[in-house]
JSON list of C-alpha atoms in Angstrom, two decimals:
[
{"chain": "A", "resi": 1, "resn": "MET", "atom": "CA", "xyz": [-23.10, -29.67, -7.45]},
{"chain": "A", "resi": 2, "resn": "THR", "atom": "CA", "xyz": [-20.47, -28.49, -4.97]},
{"chain": "A", "resi": 3, "resn": "GLU", "atom": "CA", "xyz": [-21.72, -26.59, -1.96]},
{"chain": "A", "resi": 4, "resn": "ILE", "atom": "CA", "xyz": [-19.91, -23.33, -1.14]},
{"chain": "A", "resi": 5, "resn": "ASP", "atom": "CA", "xyz": [-18.46, -23.15, 2.34]},
{"chain": "A", "resi": 6, "resn": "PRO", "atom": "CA", "xyz": [-20.52, -20.68, 4.41]},
{"chain": "A", "resi": 7, "resn": "ARG", "atom": "CA", "xyz": [-17.28, -19.28, 5.86]},
{"chain": "A", "resi": 8, "resn": "PHE", "atom": "CA", "xyz": [-16.17, -18.30, 2.37]},
{"chain": "A", "resi": 9, "resn": "VAL", "atom": "CA", "xyz": [-19.55, -16.72, 1.69]},
{"chain": "A", "resi": 10, "resn": "ALA", "atom": "CA", "xyz": [-19.15, -14.62, 4.86]},
{"chain": "A", "resi": 11, "resn": "LEU", "atom": "CA", "xyz": [-15.61, -13.59, 3.86]},
{"chain": "A", "resi": 12, "resn": "GLN", "atom": "CA", "xyz": [-16.80, -12.70, 0.39]},
{"chain": "A", "resi": 13, "resn": "ALA", "atom": "CA", "xyz": [-19.61, -10.59, 1.83]},
{"chain": "A", "resi": 14, "resn": "ARG", "atom": "CA", "xyz": [-17.16, -8.68, 4.04]},
{"chain": "A", "resi": 15, "resn": "TYR", "atom": "CA", "xyz": [-14.86, -8.14, 1.08]},
{"chain": "A", "resi": 16, "resn": "ARG", "atom": "CA", "xyz": [-17.78, -6.90, -1.04]},
{"chain": "A", "resi": 17, "resn": "ALA", "atom": "CA", "xyz": [-18.69, -4.47, 1.75]},
{"chain": "A", "resi": 18, "resn": "SER", "atom": "CA", "xyz": [-15.13, -3.12, 1.70]},
{"chain": "A", "resi": 19, "resn": "LEU", "atom": "CA", "xyz": [-15.22, -2.34, -2.03]},
{"chain": "A", "resi": 20, "resn": "ALA", "atom": "CA", "xyz": [-17.05, 0.97, -1.60]},
{"chain": "A", "resi": 21, "resn": "GLY", "atom": "CA", "xyz": [-14.28, 2.22, 0.69]},
{"chain": "A", "resi": 22, "resn": "LYS", "atom": "CA", "xyz": [-11.60, 1.03, -1.71]},
{"chain": "A", "resi": 23, "resn": "ARG", "atom": "CA", "xyz": [-13.40, 2.80, -4.55]},
{"chain": "A", "resi": 24, "resn": "ALA", "atom": "CA", "xyz": [-13.60, 6.00, -2.49]},
{"chain": "A", "resi": 25, "resn": "ASP", "atom": "CA", "xyz": [-9.88, 5.78, -1.67]},
{"chain": "A", "resi": 26, "resn": "ILE", "atom": "CA", "xyz": [-8.98, 5.42, -5.35]},
{"chain": "A", "resi": 27, "resn": "GLU", "atom": "CA", "xyz": [-11.32, 8.25, -6.38]},
{"chain": "A", "resi": 28, "resn": "GLN", "atom": "CA", "xyz": [-9.95, 10.59, -3.73]},
{"chain": "A", "resi": 29, "resn": "ALA", "atom": "CA", "xyz": [-6.32, 9.82, -4.57]},
{"chain": "A", "resi": 30, "resn": "TRP", "atom": "CA", "xyz": [-6.92, 10.13, -8.31]},
{"chain": "A", "resi": 31, "resn": "GLN", "atom": "CA", "xyz": [-8.70, 13.49, -7.94]},
{"chain": "A", "resi": 32, "resn": "ALA", "atom": "CA", "xyz": [-5.87, 14.80, -5.80]},
{"chain": "A", "resi": 33, "resn": "LEU", "atom": "CA", "xyz": [-3.31, 13.57, -8.32]},
{"chain": "A", "resi": 34, "resn": "ALA", "atom": "CA", "xyz": [-5.24, 15.14, -11.19]},
{"chain": "A", "resi": 35, "resn": "ALA", "atom": "CA", "xyz": [-4.77, 18.48, -9.43]},
{"chain": "A", "resi": 36, "resn": "ASP", "atom": "CA", "xyz": [-1.17, 17.83, -8.33]},
{"chain": "A", "resi": 37, "resn": "CYS", "atom": "CA", "xyz": [0.62, 14.67, -9.43]},
{"chain": "A", "resi": 38, "resn": "SER", "atom": "CA", "xyz": [3.41, 15.38, -6.94]},
{"chain": "A", "resi": 39, "resn": "ASP", "atom": "CA", "xyz": [1.12, 14.77, -3.94]},
{"chain": "A", "resi": 40, "resn": "SER", "atom": "CA", "xyz": [3.10, 11.99, -2.27]},
{"chain": "A", "resi": 41, "resn": "ALA", "atom": "CA", "xyz": [0.29, 10.94, 0.11]},
{"chain": "A", "resi": 42, "resn": "SER", "atom": "CA", "xyz": [-2.12, 10.48, -2.80]},
{"chain": "A", "resi": 43, "resn": "GLN", "atom": "CA", "xyz": [0.52, 8.63, -4.79]},
{"chain": "A", "resi": 44, "resn": "ALA", "atom": "CA", "xyz": [1.07, 6.22, -1.91]},
{"chain": "A", "resi": 45, "resn": "ALA", "atom": "CA", "xyz": [-2.67, 5.74, -1.39]},
{"chain": "A", "resi": 46, "resn": "LEU", "atom": "CA", "xyz": [-3.34, 4.99, -5.06]},
{"chain": "A", "resi": 47, "resn": "LEU", "atom": "CA", "xyz": [-0.40, 2.60, -5.36]},
{"chain": "A", "resi": 48, "resn": "ALA", "atom": "CA", "xyz": [-1.34, 0.74, -2.17]},
{"chain": "A", "resi": 49, "resn": "VAL", "atom": "CA", "xyz": [-5.05, 0.30, -2.86]},
{"chain": "A", "resi": 50, "resn": "VAL", "atom": "CA", "xyz": [-4.55, -0.80, -6.46]},
{"chain": "A", "resi": 51, "resn": "HIS", "atom": "CA", "xyz": [-1.80, -3.23, -5.44]},
{"chain": "A", "resi": 52, "resn": "ARG", "atom": "CA", "xyz": [-3.92, -4.76, -2.67]},
{"chain": "A", "resi": 53, "resn": "LEU", "atom": "CA", "xyz": [-6.91, -5.14, -5.00]},
{"chain": "A", "resi": 54, "resn": "ALA", "atom": "CA", "xyz": [-4.70, -6.76, -7.63]},
{"chain": "A", "resi": 55, "resn": "GLY", "atom": "CA", "xyz": [-3.57, -9.31, -5.06]},
{"chain": "A", "resi": 56, "resn": "SER", "atom": "CA", "xyz": [-6.86, -10.06, -3.35]},
{"chain": "A", "resi": 57, "resn": "ALA", "atom": "CA", "xyz": [-9.95, -9.46, -5.49]},
{"chain": "A", "resi": 58, "resn": "GLU", "atom": "CA", "xyz": [-9.83, -12.67, -7.51]},
{"chain": "A", "resi": 59, "resn": "SER", "atom": "CA", "xyz": [-9.33, -14.73, -4.35]},
{"chain": "A", "resi": 60, "resn": "TYR", "atom": "CA", "xyz": [-12.73, -13.53, -3.16]},
{"chain": "A", "resi": 61, "resn": "GLY", "atom": "CA", "xyz": [-14.45, -14.16, -6.49]},
{"chain": "A", "resi": 62, "resn": "PHE", "atom": "CA", "xyz": [-14.22, -10.65, -7.93]},
{"chain": "A", "resi": 63, "resn": "ASP", "atom": "CA", "xyz": [-12.40, -11.63, -11.11]},
{"chain": "A", "resi": 64, "resn": "GLY", "atom": "CA", "xyz": [-13.17, -8.47, -13.11]},
{"chain": "A", "resi": 65, "resn": "ILE", "atom": "CA", "xyz": [-11.92, -6.21, -10.34]},
{"chain": "A", "resi": 66, "resn": "GLY", "atom": "CA", "xyz": [-8.82, -8.33, -9.88]},
{"chain": "A", "resi": 67, "resn": "ARG", "atom": "CA", "xyz": [-8.02, -8.37, -13.59]},
{"chain": "A", "resi": 68, "resn": "LEU", "atom": "CA", "xyz": [-8.43, -4.60, -13.99]},
{"chain": "A", "resi": 69, "resn": "ALA", "atom": "CA", "xyz": [-6.50, -3.88, -10.80]},
{"chain": "A", "resi": 70, "resn": "ALA", "atom": "CA", "xyz": [-3.65, -6.16, -11.92]},
{"chain": "A", "resi": 71, "resn": "GLN", "atom": "CA", "xyz": [-3.46, -4.41, -15.30]},
{"chain": "A", "resi": 72, "resn": "LEU", "atom": "CA", "xyz": [-3.42, -1.02, -13.59]},
{"chain": "A", "resi": 73, "resn": "ASP", "atom": "CA", "xyz": [-0.86, -2.22, -11.06]},
{"chain": "A", "resi": 74, "resn": "ARG", "atom": "CA", "xyz": [1.44, -3.22, -13.92]},
{"chain": "A", "resi": 75, "resn": "GLN", "atom": "CA", "xyz": [0.98, 0.23, -15.50]},
{"chain": "A", "resi": 76, "resn": "LEU", "atom": "CA", "xyz": [1.90, 1.83, -12.17]},
{"chain": "A", "resi": 77, "resn": "GLU", "atom": "CA", "xyz": [5.09, -0.22, -11.84]},
{"chain": "A", "resi": 78, "resn": "PRO", "atom": "CA", "xyz": [7.33, 2.57, -13.27]},
{"chain": "A", "resi": 79, "resn": "VAL", "atom": "CA", "xyz": [5.98, 4.88, -10.56]},
{"chain": "A", "resi": 80, "resn": "ARG", "atom": "CA", "xyz": [6.37, 2.32, -7.76]},
{"chain": "A", "resi": 81, "resn": "GLY", "atom": "CA", "xyz": [9.93, 1.61, -8.87]},
{"chain": "A", "resi": 82, "resn": "LYS", "atom": "CA", "xyz": [11.12, 5.16, -8.14]},
{"chain": "A", "resi": 83, "resn": "ALA", "atom": "CA", "xyz": [12.46, 5.66, -4.62]},
{"chain": "A", "resi": 84, "resn": "ASP", "atom": "CA", "xyz": [13.15, 9.36, -5.11]},
{"chain": "A", "resi": 85, "resn": "PRO", "atom": "CA", "xyz": [9.94, 11.42, -4.60]},
{"chain": "A", "resi": 86, "resn": "ALA", "atom": "CA", "xyz": [10.77, 13.78, -7.48]},
{"chain": "A", "resi": 87, "resn": "GLN", "atom": "CA", "xyz": [11.34, 10.87, -9.86]},
{"chain": "A", "resi": 88, "resn": "ARG", "atom": "CA", "xyz": [8.15, 9.18, -8.65]},
{"chain": "A", "resi": 89, "resn": "SER", "atom": "CA", "xyz": [6.18, 12.37, -9.28]},
{"chain": "A", "resi": 90, "resn": "ALA", "atom": "CA", "xyz": [7.71, 12.76, -12.74]},
{"chain": "A", "resi": 91, "resn": "ALA", "atom": "CA", "xyz": [6.86, 9.17, -13.61]},
{"chain": "A", "resi": 92, "resn": "LEU", "atom": "CA", "xyz": [3.27, 9.58, -12.44]},
{"chain": "A", "resi": 93, "resn": "CYS", "atom": "CA", "xyz": [2.84, 12.89, -14.25]},
{"chain": "A", "resi": 94, "resn": "ALA", "atom": "CA", "xyz": [4.12, 11.26, -17.44]},
{"chain": "A", "resi": 95, "resn": "LEU", "atom": "CA", "xyz": [1.57, 8.44, -17.10]},
{"chain": "A", "resi": 96, "resn": "ARG", "atom": "CA", "xyz": [-1.38, 10.46, -15.84]},
{"chain": "A", "resi": 97, "resn": "ASP", "atom": "CA", "xyz": [-3.25, 10.69, -19.15]},
{"chain": "A", "resi": 98, "resn": "GLU", "atom": "CA", "xyz": [-2.58, 7.03, -19.93]},
{"chain": "A", "resi": 99, "resn": "LEU", "atom": "CA", "xyz": [-3.91, 5.98, -16.51]},
{"chain": "A", "resi": 100, "resn": "ALA", "atom": "CA", "xyz": [-7.22, 7.86, -16.73]},
{"chain": "A", "resi": 101, "resn": "ARG", "atom": "CA", "xyz": [-9.13, 5.21, -18.67]},
{"chain": "A", "resi": 102, "resn": "PRO", "atom": "CA", "xyz": [-7.91, 2.16, -16.69]},
{"chain": "A", "resi": 103, "resn": "ILE", "atom": "CA", "xyz": [-8.72, 3.95, -13.44]},
{"chain": "A", "resi": 104, "resn": "GLU", "atom": "CA", "xyz": [-12.22, 4.82, -14.66]},
{"chain": "A", "resi": 105, "resn": "GLU", "atom": "CA", "xyz": [-12.75, 1.20, -15.74]},
{"chain": "A", "resi": 106, "resn": "LEU", "atom": "CA", "xyz": [-11.62, -0.06, -12.34]},
{"chain": "A", "resi": 107, "resn": "LEU", "atom": "CA", "xyz": [-13.88, 2.43, -10.55]},
{"chain": "A", "resi": 108, "resn": "ALA", "atom": "CA", "xyz": [-16.84, 1.31, -12.67]},
{"chain": "A", "resi": 109, "resn": "GLU", "atom": "CA", "xyz": [-16.11, -2.35, -11.88]},
{"chain": "A", "resi": 110, "resn": "LEU", "atom": "CA", "xyz": [-15.83, -1.51, -8.17]},
{"chain": "A", "resi": 111, "resn": "ARG", "atom": "CA", "xyz": [-19.22, 0.22, -8.31]},
{"chain": "A", "resi": 112, "resn": "SER", "atom": "CA", "xyz": [-20.86, -2.86, -9.81]},
{"chain": "A", "resi": 113, "resn": "GLY", "atom": "CA", "xyz": [-18.96, -5.26, -7.52]},
{"chain": "A", "resi": 114, "resn": "ALA", "atom": "CA", "xyz": [-20.04, -3.43, -4.40]},
{"chain": "A", "resi": 115, "resn": "ALA", "atom": "CA", "xyz": [-23.68, -3.39, -5.45]}
]
């Protein structure tokens, strides 16, 4: 049996501790966007947190979170690809209903991962 490096265990524990904050950031941004999908600060927050999770979660052993975040990140690509704020808002508004379930699934996985 291969022994896990204690340094990795410590990094993984720190990452796990950060998941509650990431979950809160996504929840806050999503609630704000549900009220007003043109809120550029909430758009940026949602895009950034999901993208970072998609790139890092699996590296720390949180495969479910990483997989869901990567799927959501791909769904958000049409929004991220718009430089013009009005076009970005329109793209997000068009996707809002489609994004609800993947966001809820990611939030649920973050809850269990942080536990």
